[in-house]
Coordinates of C-alpha atoms and ligand atoms in Angstrom, one line a residue:
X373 CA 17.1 -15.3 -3.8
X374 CA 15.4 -17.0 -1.2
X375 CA 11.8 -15.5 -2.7
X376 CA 12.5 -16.2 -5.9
X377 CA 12.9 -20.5 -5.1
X378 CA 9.8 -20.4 -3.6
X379 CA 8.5 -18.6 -6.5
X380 CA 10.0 -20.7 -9.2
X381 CA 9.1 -24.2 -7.0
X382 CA 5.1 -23.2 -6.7
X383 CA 5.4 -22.4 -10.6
X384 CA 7.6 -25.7 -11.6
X385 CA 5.0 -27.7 -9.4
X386 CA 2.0 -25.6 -11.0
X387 CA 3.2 -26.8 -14.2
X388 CA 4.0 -30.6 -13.6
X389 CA 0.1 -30.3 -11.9
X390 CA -1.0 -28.7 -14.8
X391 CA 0.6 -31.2 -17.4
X392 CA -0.6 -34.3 -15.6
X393 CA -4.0 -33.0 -15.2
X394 CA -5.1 -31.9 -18.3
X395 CA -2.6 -33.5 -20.8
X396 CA -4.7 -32.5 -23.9
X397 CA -4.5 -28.6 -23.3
X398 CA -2.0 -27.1 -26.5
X399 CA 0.7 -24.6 -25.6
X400 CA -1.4 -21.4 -24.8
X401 CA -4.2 -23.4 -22.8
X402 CA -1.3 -24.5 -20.9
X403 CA 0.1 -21.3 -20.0
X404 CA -3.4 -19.4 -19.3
X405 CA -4.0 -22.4 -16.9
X406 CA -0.9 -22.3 -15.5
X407 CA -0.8 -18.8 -15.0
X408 CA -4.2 -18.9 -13.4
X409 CA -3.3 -21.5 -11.2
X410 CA -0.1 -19.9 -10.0
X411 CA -1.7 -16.6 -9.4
X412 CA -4.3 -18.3 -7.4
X413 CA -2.4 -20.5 -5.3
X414 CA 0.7 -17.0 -4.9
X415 CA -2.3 -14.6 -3.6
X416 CA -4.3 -17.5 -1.5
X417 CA -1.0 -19.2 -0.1
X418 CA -2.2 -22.5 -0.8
X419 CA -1.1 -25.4 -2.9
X420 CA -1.8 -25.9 -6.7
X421 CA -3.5 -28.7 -5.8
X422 CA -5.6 -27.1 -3.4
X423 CA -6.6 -24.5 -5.9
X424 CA -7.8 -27.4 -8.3
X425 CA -9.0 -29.4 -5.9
X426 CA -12.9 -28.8 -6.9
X427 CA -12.3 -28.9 -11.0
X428 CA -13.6 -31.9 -12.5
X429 CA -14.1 -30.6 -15.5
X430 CA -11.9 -31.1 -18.6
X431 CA -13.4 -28.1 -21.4
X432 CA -10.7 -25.6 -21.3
X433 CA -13.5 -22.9 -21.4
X434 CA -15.1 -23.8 -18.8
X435 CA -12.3 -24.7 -16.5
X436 CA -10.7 -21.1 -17.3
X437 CA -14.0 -19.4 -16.0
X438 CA -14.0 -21.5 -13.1
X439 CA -10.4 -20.1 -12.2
X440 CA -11.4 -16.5 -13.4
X441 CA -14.2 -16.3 -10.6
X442 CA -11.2 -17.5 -8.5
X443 CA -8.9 -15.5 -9.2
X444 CA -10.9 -12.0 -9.9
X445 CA -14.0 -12.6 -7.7
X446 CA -14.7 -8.9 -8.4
X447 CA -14.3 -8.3 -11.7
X448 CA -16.3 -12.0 -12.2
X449 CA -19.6 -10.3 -10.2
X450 CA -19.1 -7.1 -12.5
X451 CA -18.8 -9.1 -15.6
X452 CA -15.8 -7.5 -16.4
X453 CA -13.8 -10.2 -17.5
X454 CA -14.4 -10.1 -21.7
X455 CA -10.3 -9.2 -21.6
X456 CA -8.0 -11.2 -19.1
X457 CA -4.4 -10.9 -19.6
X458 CA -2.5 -13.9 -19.2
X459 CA 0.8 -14.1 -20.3
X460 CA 3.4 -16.5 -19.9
X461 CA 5.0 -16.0 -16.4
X462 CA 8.4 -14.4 -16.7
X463 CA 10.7 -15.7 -13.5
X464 CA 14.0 -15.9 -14.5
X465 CA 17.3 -15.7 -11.5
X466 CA 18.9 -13.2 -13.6
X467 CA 16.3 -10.3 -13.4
X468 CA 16.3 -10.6 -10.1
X469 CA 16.7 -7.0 -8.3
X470 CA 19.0 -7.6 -5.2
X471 CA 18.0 -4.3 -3.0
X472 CA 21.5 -3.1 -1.5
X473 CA 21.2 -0.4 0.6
X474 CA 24.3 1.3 -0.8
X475 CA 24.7 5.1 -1.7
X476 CA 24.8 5.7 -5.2
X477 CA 28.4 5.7 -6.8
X478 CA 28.6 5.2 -10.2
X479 CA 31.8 3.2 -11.3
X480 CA 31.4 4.9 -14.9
X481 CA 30.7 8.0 -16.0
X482 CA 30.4 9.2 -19.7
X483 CA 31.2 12.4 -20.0
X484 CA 29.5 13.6 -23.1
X485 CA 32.5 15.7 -25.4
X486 CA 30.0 19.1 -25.1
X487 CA 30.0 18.5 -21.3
X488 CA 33.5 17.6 -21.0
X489 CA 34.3 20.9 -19.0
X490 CA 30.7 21.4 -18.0
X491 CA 30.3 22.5 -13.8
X492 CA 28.0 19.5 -14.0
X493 CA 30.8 17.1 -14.9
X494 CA 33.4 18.7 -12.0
X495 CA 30.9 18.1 -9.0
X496 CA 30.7 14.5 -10.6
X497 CA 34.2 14.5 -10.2
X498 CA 34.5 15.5 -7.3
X499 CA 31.8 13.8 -5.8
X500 CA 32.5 10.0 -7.4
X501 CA 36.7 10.4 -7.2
X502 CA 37.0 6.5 -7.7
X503 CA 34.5 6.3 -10.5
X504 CA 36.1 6.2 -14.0
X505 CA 35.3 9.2 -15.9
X506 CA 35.5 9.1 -19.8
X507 CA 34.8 10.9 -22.2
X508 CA 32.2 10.3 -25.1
X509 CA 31.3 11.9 -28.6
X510 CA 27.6 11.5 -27.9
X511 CA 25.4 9.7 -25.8
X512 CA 23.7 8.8 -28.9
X513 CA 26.9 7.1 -30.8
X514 CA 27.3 5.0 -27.4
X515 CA 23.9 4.2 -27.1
X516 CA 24.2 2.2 -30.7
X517 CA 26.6 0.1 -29.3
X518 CA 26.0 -0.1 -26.0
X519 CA 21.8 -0.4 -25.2
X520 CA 20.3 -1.6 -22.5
X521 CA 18.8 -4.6 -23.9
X522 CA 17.2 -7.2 -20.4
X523 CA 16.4 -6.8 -16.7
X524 CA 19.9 -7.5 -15.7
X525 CA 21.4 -4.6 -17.6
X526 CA 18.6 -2.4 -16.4
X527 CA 19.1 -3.8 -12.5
X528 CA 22.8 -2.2 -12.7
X529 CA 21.7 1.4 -14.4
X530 CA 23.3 2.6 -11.1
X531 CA 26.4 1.8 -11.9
X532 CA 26.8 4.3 -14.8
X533 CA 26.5 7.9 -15.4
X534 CA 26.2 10.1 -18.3
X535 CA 26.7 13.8 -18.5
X536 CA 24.9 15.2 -21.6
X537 CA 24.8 18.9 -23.4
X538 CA 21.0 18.5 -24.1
X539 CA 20.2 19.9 -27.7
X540 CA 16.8 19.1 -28.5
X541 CA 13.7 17.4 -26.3
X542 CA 13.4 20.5 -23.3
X543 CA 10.2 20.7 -22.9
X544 CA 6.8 18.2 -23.5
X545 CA 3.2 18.1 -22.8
X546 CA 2.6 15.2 -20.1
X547 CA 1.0 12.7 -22.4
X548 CA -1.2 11.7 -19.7
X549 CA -3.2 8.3 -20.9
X550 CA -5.3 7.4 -24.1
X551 CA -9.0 8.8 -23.5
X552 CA -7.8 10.3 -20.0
X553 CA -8.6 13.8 -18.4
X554 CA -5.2 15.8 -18.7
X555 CA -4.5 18.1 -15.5
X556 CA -2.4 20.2 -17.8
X557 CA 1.4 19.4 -16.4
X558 CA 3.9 20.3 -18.7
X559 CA 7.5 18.1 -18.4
X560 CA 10.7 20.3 -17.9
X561 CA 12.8 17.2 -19.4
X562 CA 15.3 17.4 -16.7
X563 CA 17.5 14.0 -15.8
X564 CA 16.4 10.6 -18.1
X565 CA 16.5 7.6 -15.3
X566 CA 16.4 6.8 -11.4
X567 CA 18.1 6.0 -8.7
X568 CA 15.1 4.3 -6.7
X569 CA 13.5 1.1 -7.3
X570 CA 10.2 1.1 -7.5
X571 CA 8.3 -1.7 -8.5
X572 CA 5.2 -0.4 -10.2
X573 CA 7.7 2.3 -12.3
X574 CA 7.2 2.3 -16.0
X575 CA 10.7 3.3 -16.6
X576 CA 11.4 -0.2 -16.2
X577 CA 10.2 -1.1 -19.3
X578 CA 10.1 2.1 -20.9
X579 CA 14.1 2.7 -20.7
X580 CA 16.7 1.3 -23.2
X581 CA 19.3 3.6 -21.4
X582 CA 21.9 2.1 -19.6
X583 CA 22.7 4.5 -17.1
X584 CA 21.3 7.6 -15.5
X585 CA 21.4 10.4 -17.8
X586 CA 22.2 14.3 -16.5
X587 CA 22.0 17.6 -18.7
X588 CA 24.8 19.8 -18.1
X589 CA 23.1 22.6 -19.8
X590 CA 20.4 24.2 -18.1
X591 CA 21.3 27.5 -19.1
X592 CA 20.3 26.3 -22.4
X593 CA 16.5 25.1 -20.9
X594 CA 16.3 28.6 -19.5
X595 CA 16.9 30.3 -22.7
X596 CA 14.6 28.9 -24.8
X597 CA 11.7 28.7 -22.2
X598 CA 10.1 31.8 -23.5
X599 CA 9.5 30.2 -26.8
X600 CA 7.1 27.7 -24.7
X601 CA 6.0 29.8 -22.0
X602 CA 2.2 30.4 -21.4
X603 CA 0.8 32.6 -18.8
X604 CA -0.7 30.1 -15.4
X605 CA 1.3 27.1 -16.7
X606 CA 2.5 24.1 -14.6
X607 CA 5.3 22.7 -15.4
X608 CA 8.0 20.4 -13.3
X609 CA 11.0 18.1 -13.0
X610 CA 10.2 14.1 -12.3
X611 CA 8.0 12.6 -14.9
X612 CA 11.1 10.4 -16.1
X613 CA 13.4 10.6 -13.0
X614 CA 12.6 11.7 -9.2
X615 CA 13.7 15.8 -9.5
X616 CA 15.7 15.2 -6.1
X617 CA 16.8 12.3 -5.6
X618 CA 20.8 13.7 -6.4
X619 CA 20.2 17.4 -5.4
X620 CA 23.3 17.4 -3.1
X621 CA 25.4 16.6 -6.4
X622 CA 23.4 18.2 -9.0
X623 CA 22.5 21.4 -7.4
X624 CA 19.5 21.5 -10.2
X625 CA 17.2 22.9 -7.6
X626 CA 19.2 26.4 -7.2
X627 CA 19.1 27.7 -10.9
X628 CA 15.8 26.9 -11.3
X629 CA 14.6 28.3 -8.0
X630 CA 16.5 31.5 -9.3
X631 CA 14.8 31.5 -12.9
X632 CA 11.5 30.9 -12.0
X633 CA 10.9 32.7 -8.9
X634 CA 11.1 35.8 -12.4
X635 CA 8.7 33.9 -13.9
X636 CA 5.7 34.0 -11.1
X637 CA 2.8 33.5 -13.2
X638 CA 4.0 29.8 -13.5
X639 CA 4.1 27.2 -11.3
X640 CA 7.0 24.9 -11.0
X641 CA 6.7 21.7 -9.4
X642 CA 9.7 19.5 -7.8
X643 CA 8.1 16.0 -7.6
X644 CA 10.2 13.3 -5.2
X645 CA 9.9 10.6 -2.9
X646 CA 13.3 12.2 -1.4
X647 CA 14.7 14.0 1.2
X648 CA 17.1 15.8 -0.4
X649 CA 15.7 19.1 0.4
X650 CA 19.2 20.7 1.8
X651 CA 19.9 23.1 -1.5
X652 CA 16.1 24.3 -1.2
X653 CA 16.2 25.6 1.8
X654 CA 19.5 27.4 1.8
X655 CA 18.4 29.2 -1.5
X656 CA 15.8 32.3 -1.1
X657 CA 12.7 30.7 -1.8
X658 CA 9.7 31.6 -4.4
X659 CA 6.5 31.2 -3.4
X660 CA 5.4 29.9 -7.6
X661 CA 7.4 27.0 -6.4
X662 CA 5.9 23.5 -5.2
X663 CA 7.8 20.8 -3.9
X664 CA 5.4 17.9 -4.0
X665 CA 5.8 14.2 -2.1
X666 CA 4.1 11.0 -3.7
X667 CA 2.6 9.6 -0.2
X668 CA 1.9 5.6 0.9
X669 CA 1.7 4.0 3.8
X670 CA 4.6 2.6 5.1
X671 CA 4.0 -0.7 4.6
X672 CA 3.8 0.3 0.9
X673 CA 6.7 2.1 1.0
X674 CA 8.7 -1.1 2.4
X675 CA 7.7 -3.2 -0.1
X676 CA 7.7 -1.1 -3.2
X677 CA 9.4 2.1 -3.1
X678 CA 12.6 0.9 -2.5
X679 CA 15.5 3.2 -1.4
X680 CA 13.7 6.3 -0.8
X681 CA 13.0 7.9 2.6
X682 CA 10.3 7.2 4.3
X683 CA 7.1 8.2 4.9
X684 CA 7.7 10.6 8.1
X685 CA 10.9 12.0 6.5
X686 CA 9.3 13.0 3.4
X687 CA 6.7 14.5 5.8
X688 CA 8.8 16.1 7.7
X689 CA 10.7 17.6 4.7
X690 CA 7.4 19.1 3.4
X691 CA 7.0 21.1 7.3
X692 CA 10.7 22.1 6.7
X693 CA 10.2 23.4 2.6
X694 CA 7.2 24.8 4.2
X695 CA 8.7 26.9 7.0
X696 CA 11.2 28.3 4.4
X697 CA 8.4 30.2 2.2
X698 CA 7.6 27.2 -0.5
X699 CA 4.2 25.7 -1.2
X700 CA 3.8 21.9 -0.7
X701 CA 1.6 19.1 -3.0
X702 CA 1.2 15.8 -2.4
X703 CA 0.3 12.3 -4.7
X704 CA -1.4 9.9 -3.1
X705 CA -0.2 8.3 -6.1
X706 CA -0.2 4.9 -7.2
X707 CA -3.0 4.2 -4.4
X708 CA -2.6 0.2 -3.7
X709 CA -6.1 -1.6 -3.3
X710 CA -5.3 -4.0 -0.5
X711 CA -7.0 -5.6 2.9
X712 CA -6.8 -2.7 5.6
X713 CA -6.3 -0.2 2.4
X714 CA -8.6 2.2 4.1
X715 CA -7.4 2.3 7.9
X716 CA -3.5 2.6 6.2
X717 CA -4.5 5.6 4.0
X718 CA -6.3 7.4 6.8
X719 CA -3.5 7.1 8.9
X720 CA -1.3 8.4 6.1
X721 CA -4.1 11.9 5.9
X722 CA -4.1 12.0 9.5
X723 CA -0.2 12.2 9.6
X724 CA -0.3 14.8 6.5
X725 CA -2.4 17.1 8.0
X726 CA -0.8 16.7 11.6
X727 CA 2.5 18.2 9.9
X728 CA 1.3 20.8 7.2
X729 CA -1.5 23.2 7.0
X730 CA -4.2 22.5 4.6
X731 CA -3.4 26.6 3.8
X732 CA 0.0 25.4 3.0
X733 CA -0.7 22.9 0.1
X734 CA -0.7 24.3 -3.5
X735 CA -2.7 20.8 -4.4
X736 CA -3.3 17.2 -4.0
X737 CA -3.5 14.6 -6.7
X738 CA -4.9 10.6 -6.5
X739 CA -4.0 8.3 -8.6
X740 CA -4.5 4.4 -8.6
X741 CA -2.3 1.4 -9.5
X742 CA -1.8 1.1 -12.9
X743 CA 0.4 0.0 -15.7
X744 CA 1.7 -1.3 -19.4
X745 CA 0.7 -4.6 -19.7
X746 CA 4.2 -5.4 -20.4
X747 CA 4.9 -4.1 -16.9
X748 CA 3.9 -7.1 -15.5
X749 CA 6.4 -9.7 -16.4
X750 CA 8.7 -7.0 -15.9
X751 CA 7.3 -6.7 -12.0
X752 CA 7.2 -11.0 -11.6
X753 CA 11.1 -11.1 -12.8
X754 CA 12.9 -8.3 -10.7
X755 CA 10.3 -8.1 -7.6
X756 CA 9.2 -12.1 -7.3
X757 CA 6.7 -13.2 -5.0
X758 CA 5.7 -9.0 -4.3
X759 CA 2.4 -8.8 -3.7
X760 CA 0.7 -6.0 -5.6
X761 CA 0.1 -7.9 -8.7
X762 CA -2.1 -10.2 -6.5
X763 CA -4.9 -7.6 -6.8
X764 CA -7.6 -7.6 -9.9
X765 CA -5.9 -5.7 -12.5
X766 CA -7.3 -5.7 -15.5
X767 CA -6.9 -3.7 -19.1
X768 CA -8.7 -0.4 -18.6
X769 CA -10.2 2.0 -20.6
X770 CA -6.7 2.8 -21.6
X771 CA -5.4 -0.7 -21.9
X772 CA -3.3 -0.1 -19.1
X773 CA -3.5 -3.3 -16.7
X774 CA -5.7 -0.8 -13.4
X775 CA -8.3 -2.0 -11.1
X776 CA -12.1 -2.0 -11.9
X777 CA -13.7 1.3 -12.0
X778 CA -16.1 -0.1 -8.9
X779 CA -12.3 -0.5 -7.2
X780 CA -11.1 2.9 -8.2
X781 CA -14.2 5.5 -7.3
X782 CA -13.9 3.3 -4.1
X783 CA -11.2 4.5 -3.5
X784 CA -11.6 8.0 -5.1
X785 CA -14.5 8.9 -3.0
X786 CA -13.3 7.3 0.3
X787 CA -9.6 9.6 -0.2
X788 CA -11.8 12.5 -1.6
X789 CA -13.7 12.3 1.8
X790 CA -10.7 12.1 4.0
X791 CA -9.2 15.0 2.3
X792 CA -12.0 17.1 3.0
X793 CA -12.5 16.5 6.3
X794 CA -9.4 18.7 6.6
X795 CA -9.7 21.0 4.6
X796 CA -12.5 21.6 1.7
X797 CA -10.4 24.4 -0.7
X798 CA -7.3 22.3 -1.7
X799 CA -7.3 22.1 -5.3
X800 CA -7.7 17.9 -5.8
X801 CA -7.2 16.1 -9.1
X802 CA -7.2 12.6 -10.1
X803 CA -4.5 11.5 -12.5
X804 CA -5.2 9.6 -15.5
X805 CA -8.8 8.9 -15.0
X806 CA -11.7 9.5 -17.4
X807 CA -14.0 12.3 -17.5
X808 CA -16.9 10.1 -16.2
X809 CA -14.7 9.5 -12.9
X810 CA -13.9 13.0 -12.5
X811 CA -17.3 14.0 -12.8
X812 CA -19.1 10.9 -10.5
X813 CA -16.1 12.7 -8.0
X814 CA -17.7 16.1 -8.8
X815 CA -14.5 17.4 -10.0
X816 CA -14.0 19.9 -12.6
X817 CA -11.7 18.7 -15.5
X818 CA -9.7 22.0 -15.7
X819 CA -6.2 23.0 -15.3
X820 CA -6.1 22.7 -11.4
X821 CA -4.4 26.1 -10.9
Ligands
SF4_751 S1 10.7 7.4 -7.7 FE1 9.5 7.5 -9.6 S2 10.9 7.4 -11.3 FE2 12.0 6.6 -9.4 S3 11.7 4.4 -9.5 FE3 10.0 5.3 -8.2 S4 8.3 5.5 -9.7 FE4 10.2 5.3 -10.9

């Protein structure tokens, strides 16, 4: 709480400065000068005043530029600033996340009537005794009463559990991005919700769900696979949940080791920031199966991917999967533009390739901040004061807030290059970029198998 007073002080003083200084400004000149000036004053650490200091303007055109340059000195010298977005800053105590380092233990868990008797529902049991376990008709019926409607309610999704008999929604194209090369992944819609906190995820603002969900069924997935089957296609766990992060109490991983080690003209892919590798390696393995790692320095990791391991045990992990006969990937994925972004990433490269064989990875994918616009306030309320809303994110080519495409094949060609100083033949994608990125990185946009 400490983060957010100092948060909500610099913003109550950024107001009182701005009210006093420019006392003819309307409501929304207000709030874009505020939010300026905050922003500012958060990334520089220095006063409002400070930031100010030099105005002695009083056009509100003229003054915004002035802080614009400021506060995106890149995008300013690109002239690449026709669309800012400035909302009203969203602090508020409430949506604060409080990190606590606790296992997950639901105290609820809705048992959906269908999954009642479900093997799914026992290991929850079993696994959560002091939880309370009741049952529902539907997770739909309890969703009309009972959404998930602010930050707070989303903060404590860990507290509840839902067991589901999935009847509809198994598999979807990855919708990928407006006007953005696809790298044709196909979603085995597997678990709705997570149990790490990141704070770039778009589940935060994407969910209405207020708890984790789990399908009990996945003898059901399996038999209607067939009907979407197609001959080289990818497909995996983890677009709208990590596909490991409860492993040791799901057990998804064995069934679907088992089913698709028959089908070995696909590729499945378990994506995770885990290490919750145990049920992999005790089940015979199938080499059309790819456990892949989202990888950033650890300082990233610290301040952003909280609760999951770490970057050497997620490392170290990928060695093990690989020693038992699987093929590793990895996502540099959301790459975070900051000062010393380039030594941190190479050390991150360095370490991959000191644990796994280039030989061993099936493929490696970049991918750079990016978001919702509505992401944002979402970030300021549960993460304040974090720092990677500081860099110059602005709407893209897909209206998602990203950095300027001088940023972004930046960092494209410097990763690109310390990729293939290893190793030239790992298949490398970028995700959710446009086809003039992919082909200034002399990439082919095809399926990437
Ligand atoms: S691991 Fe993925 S799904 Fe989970 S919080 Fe992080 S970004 Fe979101």
């Amino acid at each position: 709480m400490q983060v957010y007073k100092k948060q909500s002080d610099l913003l109550k003083k950024t107001e009182s400065l701005i009210d006093s200084r420019f006392p003819g400004f309307g409501i929304n000149k207000k709030q874009e000068t505020v939010r300026l000036v905050y922003e500012i004053s958060k990334k520089e650490s220095t006063s409002p005043e400070n930031v100010i200091k030099d105005i002695a303007l009083f056009d509100f055109e003229k003054i915004k530029q002035h802080l614009l340059k400021k506060r995106y000195p890149h995008a300013y010298l690109h002239n690449y600033l026709s669309r800012p977005y400035l909302p009203k800053i969203a602090l508020d105590k409430g949506s604060v996340l409080e990190i606590k380092k606790t296992r997950f233990y639901p105290k609820k868990i809705f048992i959906e009537k269908s999954a009642w008797r479900s093997t799914l529902a026992d290991r929850f049991r079993k696994s959560f005794p002091k939880a309370e376990h009741s049952e529902i008709k539907s997770f739909k019926d309890y969703l009309k009463i009972h959404r998930n409607s602010s930050l707070k309610d989303y903060n404590n999704r860990r507290e509840t559990a839902f067991i589901t008999y999935e009847n509809h929604d198994f598999f979807k194209r990855c919708p990928c991005t407006k006007k953005a090369v696809g790298c044709g992944y196909n979603i085995f819609n597997l678990s709705f919700g997570c149990i790490f906190e990141c704070t770039y995820c778009y589940l935060q603002e994407y969910t209405n769900s207020p708890g984790i969900i789990f399908p009990s069924n996945l003898d059901r997935f399996f038999n209607i696979f067939s009907s979407h089957k197609r001959p080289g296609m990818r497909i995996g766990t983890g677009e709208f949940s990590d596909s490991l992060m409860l492993d040791d109490i799901t057990e998804y991983s064995k069934p679907i080791v088992d089913f698709f080690r028959k089908h070995n003209d696909i590729r499945f892919e378990f994506k995770t920031k885990s290490d919750n590798i145990k049920n992999l390696l005790n089940v015979p393995h199938a080499g059309n199966i790819v456990i892949s790692w989202s990888l950033n320095p650890q300082k990233i990791i610290d301040k952003n991917e909280f609760l999951t391991a770490p970057l050497n045990k997620r490392l170290k992990s990928a060695s093990e999967c690989i020693k038992a006969g699987y093929k590793a990937a990895f996502h540099f994925d959301p790459v975070i533009y900051f000062n010393g972004w380039r030594r941190e990433y190479k050390k991150v490269v360095d370490l991959l390739f000191e644990s796994v064989r280039p030989e061993d990875i099936a493929w490696i994918s970049i991918g750079t901040l990016r978001f919702n616009p509505k992401v944002k306030q979402v970030i300021e309320s549960r993460f304040p004061g974090n720092r990677i809303l500081d860099g110059e994110l602005l709407r893209g080519f897909d209206n998602k807030l990203r950095y300027l495409c001088v940023i972004r094949r930046d960092i494209y060609k410097y990763m690109l290059g310390l990729l293939s100083r290893h190793s030239k033949k790992i298949p490398a994608y970028l995700c959710m970029e446009d086809i003039s990125m992919w082909r200034e990185m002399n990439l082919r946009p095809v399926a990437i198998l």
